[in-house]
Tab-separated table of C-alpha atoms in Angstrom:
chain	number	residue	atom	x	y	z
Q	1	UNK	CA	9.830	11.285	-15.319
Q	2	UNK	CA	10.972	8.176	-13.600
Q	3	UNK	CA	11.121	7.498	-9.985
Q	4	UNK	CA	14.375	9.050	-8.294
Q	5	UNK	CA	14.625	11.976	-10.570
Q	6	UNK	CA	11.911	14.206	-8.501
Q	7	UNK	CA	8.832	12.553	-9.278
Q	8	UNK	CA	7.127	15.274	-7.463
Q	9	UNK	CA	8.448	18.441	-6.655
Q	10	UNK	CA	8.015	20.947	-3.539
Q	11	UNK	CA	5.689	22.822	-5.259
Q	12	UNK	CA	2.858	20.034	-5.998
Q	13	UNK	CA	2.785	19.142	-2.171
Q	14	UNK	CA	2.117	22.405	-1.127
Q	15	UNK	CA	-0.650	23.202	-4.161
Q	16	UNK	CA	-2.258	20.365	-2.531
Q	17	UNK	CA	-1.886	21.718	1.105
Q	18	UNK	CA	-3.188	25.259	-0.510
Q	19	UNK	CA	-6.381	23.581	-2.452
Q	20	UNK	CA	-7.247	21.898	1.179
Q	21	UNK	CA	-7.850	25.080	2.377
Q	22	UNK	CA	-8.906	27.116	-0.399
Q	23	UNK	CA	-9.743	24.805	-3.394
Q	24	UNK	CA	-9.354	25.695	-6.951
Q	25	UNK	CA	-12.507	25.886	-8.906
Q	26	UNK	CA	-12.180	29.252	-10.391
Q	27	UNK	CA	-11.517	29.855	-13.930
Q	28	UNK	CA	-12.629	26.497	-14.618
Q	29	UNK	CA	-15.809	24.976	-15.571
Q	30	UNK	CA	-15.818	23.286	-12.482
Q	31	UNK	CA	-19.631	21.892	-11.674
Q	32	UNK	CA	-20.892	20.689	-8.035
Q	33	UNK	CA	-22.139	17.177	-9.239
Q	34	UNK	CA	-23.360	15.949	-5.674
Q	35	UNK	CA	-23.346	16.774	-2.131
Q	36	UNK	CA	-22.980	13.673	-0.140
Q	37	UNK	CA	-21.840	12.565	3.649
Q	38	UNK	CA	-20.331	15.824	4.329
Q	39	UNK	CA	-18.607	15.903	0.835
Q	40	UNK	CA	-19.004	18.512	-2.109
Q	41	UNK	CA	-17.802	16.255	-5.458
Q	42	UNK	CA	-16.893	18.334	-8.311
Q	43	UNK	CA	-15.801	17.595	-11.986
Q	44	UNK	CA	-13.969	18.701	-14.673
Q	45	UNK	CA	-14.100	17.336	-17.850
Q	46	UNK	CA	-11.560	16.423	-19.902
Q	47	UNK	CA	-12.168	17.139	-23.885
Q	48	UNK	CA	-9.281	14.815	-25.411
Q	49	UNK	CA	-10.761	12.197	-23.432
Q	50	UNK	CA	-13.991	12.785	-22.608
Q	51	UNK	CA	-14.146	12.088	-19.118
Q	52	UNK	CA	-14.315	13.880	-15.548
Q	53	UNK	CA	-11.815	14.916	-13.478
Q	54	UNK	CA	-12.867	14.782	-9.867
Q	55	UNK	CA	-12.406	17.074	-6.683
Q	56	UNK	CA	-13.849	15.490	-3.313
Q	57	UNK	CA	-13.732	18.474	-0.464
Q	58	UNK	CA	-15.225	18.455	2.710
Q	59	UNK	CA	-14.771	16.270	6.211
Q	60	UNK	CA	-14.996	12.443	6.846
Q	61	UNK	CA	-15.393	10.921	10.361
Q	62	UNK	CA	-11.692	9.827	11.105
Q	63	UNK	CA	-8.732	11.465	12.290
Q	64	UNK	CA	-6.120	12.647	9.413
Q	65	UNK	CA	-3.389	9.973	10.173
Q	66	UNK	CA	-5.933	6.827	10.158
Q	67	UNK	CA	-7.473	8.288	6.984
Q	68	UNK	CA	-4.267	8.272	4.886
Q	69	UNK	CA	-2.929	5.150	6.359
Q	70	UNK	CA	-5.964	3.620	4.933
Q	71	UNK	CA	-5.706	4.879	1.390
Q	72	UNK	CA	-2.495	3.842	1.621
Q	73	UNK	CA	-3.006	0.195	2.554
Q	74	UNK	CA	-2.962	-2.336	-0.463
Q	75	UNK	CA	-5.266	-4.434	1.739
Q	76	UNK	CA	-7.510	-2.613	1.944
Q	77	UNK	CA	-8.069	-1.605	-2.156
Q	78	UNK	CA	-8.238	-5.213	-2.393
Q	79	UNK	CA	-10.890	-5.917	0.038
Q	80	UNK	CA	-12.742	-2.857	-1.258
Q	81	UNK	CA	-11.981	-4.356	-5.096
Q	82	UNK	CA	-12.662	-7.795	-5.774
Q	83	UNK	CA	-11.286	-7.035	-9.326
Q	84	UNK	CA	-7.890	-6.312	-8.423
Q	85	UNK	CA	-5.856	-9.990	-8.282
Q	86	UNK	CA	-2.808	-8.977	-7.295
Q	87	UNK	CA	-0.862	-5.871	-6.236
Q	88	UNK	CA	2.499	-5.154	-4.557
Q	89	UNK	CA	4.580	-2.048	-3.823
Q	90	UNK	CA	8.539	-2.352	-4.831
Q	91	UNK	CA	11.379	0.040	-4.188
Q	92	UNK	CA	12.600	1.698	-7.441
Q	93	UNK	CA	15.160	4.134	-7.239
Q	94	UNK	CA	14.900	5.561	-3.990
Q	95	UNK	CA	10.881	5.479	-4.300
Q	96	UNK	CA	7.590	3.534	-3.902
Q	97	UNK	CA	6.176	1.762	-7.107
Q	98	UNK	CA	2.899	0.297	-6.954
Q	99	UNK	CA	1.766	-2.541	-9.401
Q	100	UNK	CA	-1.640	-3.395	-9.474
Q	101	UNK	CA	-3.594	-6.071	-11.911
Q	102	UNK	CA	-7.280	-6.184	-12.542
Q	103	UNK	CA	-9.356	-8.838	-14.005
Q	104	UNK	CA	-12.742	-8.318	-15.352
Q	105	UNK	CA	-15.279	-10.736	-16.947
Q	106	UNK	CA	-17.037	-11.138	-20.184
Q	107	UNK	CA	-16.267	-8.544	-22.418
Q	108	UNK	CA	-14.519	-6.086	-20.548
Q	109	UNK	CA	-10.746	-6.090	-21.094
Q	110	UNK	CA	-8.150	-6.940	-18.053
Q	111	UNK	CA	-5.867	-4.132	-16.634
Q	112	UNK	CA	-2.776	-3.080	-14.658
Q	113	UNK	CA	-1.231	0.252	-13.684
Q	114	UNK	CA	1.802	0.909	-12.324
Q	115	UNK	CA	2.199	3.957	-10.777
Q	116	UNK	CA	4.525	6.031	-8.009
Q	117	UNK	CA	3.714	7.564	-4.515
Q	118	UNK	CA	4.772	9.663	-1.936
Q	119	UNK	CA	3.178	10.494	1.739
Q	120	UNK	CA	4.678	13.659	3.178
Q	121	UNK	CA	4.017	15.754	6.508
Q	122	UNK	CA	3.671	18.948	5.464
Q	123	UNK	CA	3.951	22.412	8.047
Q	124	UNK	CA	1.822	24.978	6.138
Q	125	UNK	CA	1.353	28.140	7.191
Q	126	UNK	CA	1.372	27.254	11.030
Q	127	UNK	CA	-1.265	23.883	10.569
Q	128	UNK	CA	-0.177	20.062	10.249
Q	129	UNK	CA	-1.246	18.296	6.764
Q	130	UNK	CA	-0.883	15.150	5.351
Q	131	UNK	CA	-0.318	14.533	1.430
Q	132	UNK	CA	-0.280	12.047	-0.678
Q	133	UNK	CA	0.622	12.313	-4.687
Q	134	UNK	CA	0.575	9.461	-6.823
Q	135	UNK	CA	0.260	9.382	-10.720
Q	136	UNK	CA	1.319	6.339	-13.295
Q	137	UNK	CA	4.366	6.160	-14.814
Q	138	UNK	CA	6.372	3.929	-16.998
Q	139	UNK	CA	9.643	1.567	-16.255
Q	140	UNK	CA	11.477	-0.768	-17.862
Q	141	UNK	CA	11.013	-3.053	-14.454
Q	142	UNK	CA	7.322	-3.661	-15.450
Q	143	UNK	CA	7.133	-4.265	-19.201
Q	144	UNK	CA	3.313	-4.338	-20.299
Q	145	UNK	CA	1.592	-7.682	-20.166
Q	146	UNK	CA	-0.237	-9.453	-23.016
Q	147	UNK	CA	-3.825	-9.723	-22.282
Q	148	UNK	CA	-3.582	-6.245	-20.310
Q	149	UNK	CA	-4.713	-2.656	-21.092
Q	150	UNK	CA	-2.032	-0.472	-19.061
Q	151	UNK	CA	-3.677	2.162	-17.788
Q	152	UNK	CA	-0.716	4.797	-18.103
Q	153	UNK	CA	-3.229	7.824	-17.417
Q	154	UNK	CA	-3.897	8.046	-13.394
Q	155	UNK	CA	-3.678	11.273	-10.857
Q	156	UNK	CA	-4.143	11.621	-7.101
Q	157	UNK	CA	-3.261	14.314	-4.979
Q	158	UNK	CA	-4.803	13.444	-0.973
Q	159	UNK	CA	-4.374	16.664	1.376
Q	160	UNK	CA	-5.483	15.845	5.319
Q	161	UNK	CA	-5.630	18.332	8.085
Q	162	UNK	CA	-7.510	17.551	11.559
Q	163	UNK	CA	-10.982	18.994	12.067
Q	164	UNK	CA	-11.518	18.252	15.553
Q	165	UNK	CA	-12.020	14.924	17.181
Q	166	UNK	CA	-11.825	11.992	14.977
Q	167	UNK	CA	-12.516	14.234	12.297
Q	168	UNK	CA	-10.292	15.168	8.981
Q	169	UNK	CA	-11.296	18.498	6.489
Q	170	UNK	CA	-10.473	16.308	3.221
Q	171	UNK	CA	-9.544	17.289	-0.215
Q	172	UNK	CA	-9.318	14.388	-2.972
Q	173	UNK	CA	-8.208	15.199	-6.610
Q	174	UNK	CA	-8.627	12.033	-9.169
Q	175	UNK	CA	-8.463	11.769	-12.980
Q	176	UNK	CA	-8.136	8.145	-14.176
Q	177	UNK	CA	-8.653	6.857	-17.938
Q	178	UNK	CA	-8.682	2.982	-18.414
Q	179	UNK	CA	-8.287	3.081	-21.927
Q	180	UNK	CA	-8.896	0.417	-24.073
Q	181	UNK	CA	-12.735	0.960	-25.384
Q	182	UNK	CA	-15.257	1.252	-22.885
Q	183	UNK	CA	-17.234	4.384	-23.512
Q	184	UNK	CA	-16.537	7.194	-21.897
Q	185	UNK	CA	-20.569	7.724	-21.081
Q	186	UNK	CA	-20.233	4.253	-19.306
Q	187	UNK	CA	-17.015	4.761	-17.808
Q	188	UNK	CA	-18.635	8.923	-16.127
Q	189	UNK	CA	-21.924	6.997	-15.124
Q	190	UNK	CA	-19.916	4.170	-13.074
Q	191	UNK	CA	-18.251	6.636	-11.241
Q	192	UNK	CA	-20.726	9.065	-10.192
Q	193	UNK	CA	-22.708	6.091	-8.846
Q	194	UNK	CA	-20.239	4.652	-7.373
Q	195	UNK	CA	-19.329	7.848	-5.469
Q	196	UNK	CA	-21.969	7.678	-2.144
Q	197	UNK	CA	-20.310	4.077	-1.798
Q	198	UNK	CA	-16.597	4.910	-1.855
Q	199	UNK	CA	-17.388	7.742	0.822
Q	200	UNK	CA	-19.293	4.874	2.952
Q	201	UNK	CA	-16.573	2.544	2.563
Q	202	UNK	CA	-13.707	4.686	3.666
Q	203	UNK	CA	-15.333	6.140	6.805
Q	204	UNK	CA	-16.895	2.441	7.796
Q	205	UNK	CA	-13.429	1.070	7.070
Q	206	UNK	CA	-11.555	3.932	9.676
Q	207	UNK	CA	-13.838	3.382	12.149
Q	208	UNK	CA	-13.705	-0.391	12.075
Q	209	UNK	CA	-9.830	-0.040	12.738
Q	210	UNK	CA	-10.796	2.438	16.042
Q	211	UNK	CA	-12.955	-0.772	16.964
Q	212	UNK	CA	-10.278	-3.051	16.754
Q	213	UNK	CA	-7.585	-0.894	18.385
């Protein structure tokens, strides 16, 4: 569906807002991979693929608005990224389009995505959340690139709520496939290790912006 035409819908931003509060790991075959800095990560996987979707629920030392404004920042994926060369948001249609290139060495094959996002404020049932959905998509505006794997496969849904000072009750969905031929094995093993770090990162980075301000 391309940007303008409802990319996402009523009902996606509240599912998030409901899975914040109550997540959704029935009837599944969810499994708790790790409990880490106040975070339960779970995954899913994904049999045509055969990698993990993830679910990231619990609460991170920031306060809700600071948190998404973060994940939201370009700068700051690049800082935490060293891979990604360039990226830039765009207006298409009424919404925000993200492009995003990443270069790799040796043997491992460059990338971009583009993808669409929306942050909303959401009232639900009587408490104030922040979400943000964002998946990849395809336009004629950003033809693929020779040289460059598009990854066209990439989910996030980001519900916030406040949990008390400088504190946010977080859930994080993300399923991402890079294509091209990495294994799978490789690809699951990079991310669960690379979990603990992200975590770090995110808090250190919120509370280096309360520092400054």
């Amino acid at each position: 569906m391309e940007p303008g035409t409802g990319t996402f819908s009523e009902e996606q931003f509240r599912e998030a807002c409901t899975e914040l509060q109550r997540p959704a790991l029935a009837g599944a075959a969810w499994e708790l991979l790790e409990e880490t800095q106040g975070i339960s990560v779970y995954r899913l996987l994904d049999q045509p693929t055969g990698l993990y979707e993830y679910k990231f629920i619990g609460t991170l030392r920031a306060p809700p608005d600071l948190l998404v404004d973060i994940c939201m920042d370009l700068g700051y994926i690049r800082r935490q990224i060293p891979q990604v060369t360039e990226a830039y948001e765009t207006e298409c249609n009424g919404e925000t389009v993200t492009y995003m290139k990443m270069e790799f060495p040796f043997f491992v094959s460059s990338r971009d995505c583009v993808y669409v996002k929306k942050r909303r404020e959401l009232d639900f049932r009587g408490r104030k959340i922040q979400v943000v959905l964002a998946r990849g998509t395809s336009l004629p505006q950003f033809p693929e690139r020779p040289g460059f794997i598009r990854v066209s496969q990439c989910q996030v849904k980001l519900a916030v709520e406040s949990a008390g000072h400088n504190r946010s009750k977080v859930f994080i969905y993300c399923f991402v496939n890079p294509g091209g031929w990495i294994p799978s094995w490789l690809i699951n093993l990079l991310v669960k290790n690379g979990i603990p770090g992200f975590l770090a990162d995110l808090e250190n980075a919120c509370l280096r912006y309360q520092r400054r301000t």
